[in-house]
PDB file of C-alpha atoms in Angstrom:
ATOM      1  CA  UNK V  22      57.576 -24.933  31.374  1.00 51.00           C
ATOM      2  CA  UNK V  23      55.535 -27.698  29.618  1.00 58.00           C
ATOM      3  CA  UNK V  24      56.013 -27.875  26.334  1.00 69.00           C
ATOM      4  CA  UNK V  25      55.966 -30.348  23.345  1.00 85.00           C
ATOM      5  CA  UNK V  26      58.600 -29.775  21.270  1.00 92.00           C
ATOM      6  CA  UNK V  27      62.536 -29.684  22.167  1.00 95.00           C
ATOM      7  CA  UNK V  28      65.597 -29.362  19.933  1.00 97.00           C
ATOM      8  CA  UNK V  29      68.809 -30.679  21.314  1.00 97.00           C
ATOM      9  CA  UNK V  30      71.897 -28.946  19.784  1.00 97.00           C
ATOM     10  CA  UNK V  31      74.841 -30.993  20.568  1.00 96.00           C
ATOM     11  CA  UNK V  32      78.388 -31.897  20.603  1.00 93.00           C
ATOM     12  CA  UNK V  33      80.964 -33.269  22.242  1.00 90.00           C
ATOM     13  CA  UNK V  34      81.453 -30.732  25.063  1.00 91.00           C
ATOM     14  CA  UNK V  35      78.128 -29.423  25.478  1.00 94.00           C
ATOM     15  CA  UNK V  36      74.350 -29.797  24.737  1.00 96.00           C
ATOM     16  CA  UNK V  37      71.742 -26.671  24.458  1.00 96.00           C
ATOM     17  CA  UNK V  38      68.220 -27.962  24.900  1.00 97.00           C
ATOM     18  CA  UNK V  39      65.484 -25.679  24.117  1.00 96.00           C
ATOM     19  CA  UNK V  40      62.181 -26.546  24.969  1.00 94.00           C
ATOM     20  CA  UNK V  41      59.430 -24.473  22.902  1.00 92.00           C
ATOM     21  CA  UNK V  42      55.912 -23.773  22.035  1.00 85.00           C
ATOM     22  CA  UNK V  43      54.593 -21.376  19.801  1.00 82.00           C
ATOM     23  CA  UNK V  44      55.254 -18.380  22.134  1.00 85.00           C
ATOM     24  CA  UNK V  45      57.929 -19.152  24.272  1.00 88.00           C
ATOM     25  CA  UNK V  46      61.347 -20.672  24.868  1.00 93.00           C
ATOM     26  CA  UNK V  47      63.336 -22.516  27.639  1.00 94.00           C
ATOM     27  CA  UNK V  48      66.994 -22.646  27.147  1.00 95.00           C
ATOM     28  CA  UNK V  49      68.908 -25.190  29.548  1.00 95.00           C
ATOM     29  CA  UNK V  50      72.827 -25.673  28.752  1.00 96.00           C
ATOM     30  CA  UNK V  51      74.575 -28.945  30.125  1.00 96.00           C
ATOM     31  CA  UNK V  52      77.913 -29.294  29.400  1.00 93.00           C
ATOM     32  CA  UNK V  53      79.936 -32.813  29.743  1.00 88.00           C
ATOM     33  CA  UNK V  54      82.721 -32.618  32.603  1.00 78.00           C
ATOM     34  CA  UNK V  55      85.448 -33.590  30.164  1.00 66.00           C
ATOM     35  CA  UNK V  56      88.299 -31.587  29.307  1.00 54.00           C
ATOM     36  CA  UNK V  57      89.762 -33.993  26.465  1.00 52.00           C
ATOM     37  CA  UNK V  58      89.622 -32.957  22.652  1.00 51.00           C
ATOM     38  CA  UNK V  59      87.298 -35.548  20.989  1.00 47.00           C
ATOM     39  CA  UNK V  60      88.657 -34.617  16.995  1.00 46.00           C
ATOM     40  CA  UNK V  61      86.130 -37.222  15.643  1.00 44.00           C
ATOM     41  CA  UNK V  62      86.138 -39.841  18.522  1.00 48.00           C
ATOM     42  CA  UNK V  63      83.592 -41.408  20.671  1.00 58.00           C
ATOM     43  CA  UNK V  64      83.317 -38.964  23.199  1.00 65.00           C
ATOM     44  CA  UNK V  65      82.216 -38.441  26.946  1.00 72.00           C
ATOM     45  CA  UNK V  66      78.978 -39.226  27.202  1.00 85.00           C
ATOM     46  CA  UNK V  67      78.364 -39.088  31.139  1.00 89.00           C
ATOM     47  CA  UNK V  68      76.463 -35.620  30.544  1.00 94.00           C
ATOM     48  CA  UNK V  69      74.261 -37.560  28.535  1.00 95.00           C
ATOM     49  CA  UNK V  70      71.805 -38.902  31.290  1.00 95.00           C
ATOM     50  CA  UNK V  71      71.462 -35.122  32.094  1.00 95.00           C
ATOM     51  CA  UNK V  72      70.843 -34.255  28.601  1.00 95.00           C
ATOM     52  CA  UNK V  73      68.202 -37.126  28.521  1.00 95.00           C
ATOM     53  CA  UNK V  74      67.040 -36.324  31.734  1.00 94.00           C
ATOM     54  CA  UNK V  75      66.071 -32.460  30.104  1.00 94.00           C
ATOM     55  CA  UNK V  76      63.976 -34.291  27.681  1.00 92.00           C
ATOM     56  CA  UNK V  77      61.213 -35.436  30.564  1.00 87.00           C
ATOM     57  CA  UNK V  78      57.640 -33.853  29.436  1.00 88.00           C
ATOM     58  CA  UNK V  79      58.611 -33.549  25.839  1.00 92.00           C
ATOM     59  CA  UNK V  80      56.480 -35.606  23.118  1.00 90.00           C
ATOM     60  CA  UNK V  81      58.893 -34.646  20.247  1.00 93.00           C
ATOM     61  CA  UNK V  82      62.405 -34.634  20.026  1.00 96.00           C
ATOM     62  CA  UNK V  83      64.581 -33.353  17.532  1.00 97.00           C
ATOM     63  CA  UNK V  84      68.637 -33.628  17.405  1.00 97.00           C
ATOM     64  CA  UNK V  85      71.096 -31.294  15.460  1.00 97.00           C
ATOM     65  CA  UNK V  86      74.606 -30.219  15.832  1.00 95.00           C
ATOM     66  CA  UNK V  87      77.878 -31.270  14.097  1.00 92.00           C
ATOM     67  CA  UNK V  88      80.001 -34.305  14.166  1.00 86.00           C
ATOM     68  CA  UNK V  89      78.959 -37.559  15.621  1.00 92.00           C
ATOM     69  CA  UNK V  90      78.155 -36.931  19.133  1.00 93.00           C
ATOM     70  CA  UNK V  91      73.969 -36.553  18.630  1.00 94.00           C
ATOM     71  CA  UNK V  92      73.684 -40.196  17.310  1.00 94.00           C
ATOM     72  CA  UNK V  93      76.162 -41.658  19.651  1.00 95.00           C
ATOM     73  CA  UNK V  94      73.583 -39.906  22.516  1.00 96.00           C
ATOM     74  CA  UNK V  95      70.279 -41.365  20.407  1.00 95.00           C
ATOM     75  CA  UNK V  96      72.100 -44.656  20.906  1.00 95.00           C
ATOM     76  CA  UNK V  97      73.211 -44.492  24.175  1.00 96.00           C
ATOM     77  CA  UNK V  98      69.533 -43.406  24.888  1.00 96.00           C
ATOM     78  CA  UNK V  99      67.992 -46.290  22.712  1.00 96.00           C
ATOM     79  CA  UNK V 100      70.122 -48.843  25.420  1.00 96.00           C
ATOM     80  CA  UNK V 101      69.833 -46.813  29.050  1.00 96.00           C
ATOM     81  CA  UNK V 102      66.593 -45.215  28.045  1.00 93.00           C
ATOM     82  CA  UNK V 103      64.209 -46.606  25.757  1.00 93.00           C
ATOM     83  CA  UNK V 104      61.150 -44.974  26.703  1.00 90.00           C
ATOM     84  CA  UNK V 105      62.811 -41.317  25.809  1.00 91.00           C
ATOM     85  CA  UNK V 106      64.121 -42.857  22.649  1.00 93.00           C
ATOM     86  CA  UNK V 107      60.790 -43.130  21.484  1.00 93.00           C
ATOM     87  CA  UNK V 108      60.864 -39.135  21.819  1.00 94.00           C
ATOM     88  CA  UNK V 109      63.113 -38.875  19.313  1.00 95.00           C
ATOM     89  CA  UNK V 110      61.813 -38.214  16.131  1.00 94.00           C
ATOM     90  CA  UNK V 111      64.899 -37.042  14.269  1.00 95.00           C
ATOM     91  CA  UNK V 112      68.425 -35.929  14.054  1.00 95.00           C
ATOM     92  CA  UNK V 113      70.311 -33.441  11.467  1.00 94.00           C
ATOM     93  CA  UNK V 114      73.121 -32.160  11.099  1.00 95.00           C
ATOM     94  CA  UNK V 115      73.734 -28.519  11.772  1.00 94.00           C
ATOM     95  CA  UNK V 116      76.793 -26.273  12.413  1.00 91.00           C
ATOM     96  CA  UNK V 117      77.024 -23.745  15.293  1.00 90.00           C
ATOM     97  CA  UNK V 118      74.053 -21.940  14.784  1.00 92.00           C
ATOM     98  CA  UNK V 119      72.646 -19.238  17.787  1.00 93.00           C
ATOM     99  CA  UNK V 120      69.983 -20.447  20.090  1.00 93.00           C
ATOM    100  CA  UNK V 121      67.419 -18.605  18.318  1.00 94.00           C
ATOM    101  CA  UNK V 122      68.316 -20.214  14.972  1.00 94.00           C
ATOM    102  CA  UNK V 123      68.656 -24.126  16.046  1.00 95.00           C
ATOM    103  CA  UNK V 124      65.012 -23.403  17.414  1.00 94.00           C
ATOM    104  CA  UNK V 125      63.970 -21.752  13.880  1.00 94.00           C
ATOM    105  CA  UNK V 126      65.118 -24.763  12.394  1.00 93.00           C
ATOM    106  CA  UNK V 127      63.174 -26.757  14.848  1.00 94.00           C
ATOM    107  CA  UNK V 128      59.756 -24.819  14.361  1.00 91.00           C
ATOM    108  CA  UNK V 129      59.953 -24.998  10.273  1.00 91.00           C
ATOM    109  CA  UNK V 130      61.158 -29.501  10.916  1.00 92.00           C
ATOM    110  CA  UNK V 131      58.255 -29.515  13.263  1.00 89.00           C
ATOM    111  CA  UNK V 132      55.105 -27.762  11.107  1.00 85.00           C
ATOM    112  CA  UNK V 133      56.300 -30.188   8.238  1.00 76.00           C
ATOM    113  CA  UNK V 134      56.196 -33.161  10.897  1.00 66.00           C
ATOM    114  CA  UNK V 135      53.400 -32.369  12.866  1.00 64.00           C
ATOM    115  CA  UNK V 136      51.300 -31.496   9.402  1.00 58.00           C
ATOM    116  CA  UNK V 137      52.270 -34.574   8.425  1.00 53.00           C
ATOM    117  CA  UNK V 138      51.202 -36.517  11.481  1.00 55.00           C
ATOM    118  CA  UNK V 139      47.819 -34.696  11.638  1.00 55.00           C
ATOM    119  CA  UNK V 140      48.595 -33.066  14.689  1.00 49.00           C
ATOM    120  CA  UNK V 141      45.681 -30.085  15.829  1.00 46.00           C
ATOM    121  CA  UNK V 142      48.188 -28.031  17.633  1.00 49.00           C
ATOM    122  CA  UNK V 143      50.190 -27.371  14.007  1.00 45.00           C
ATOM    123  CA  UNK V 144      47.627 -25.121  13.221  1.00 40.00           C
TER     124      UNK V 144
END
């Protein structure tokens, strides 16, 4: 599915990325190989050229989940991938919301962003 918006719920262990338009949704779930307990520390990040990899065909980006491990992917991405770094648009914090909900957040960031931006497809 083409679509122009993803969220990227993250942590250590796992990512969910949910591409979405204003009808449908694409869950994907990549989790890191890993089996150590982070507790606050720079964590695995070799599932993060998968996660990055998911993000191929989006024009908008945004990153949420808990703890550290979203902006330690937006700057592994800014170094191995610069050209999907400029997908990124944003990253919040979030807790352990459903699938349904971390895309809920994503639609109500996204009509404030794109409104702001100017962009038609808002509407």
């Amino acid at each position: 599915m083409s679509t122009y918006h993803a969220v990227v719920w993250m942590d250590h262990s796992e990512a969910h990325v949910l591409s979405f338009d204003r009808e449908h949704v694409e869950a994907q779930k990549i989790r890191s190989r890993s089996h150590h307990k982070h507790q606050g520390k720079s964590g695995d990040t070799t599932f993060f050229p998968a996660v990055s990899a998911a993000l191929g065909g989006h024009h908008e980006v945004l990153l949420t989940g808990p703890g550290q491990a979203r902006e330690e992917f937006r700057a592994w991405v800014k170094k191995h991938q610069p050209e999907a770094a400029k997908l990124i648009v944003d990253s919040v914090p979030s807790d352990h919301p459903s699938d349904a909900q971390i895309v809920a957040l994503a639609r109500k960031y996204f009509v404030r962003f794109d409104q702001m931006a100017g962009d038609p497809a808002a509407q």
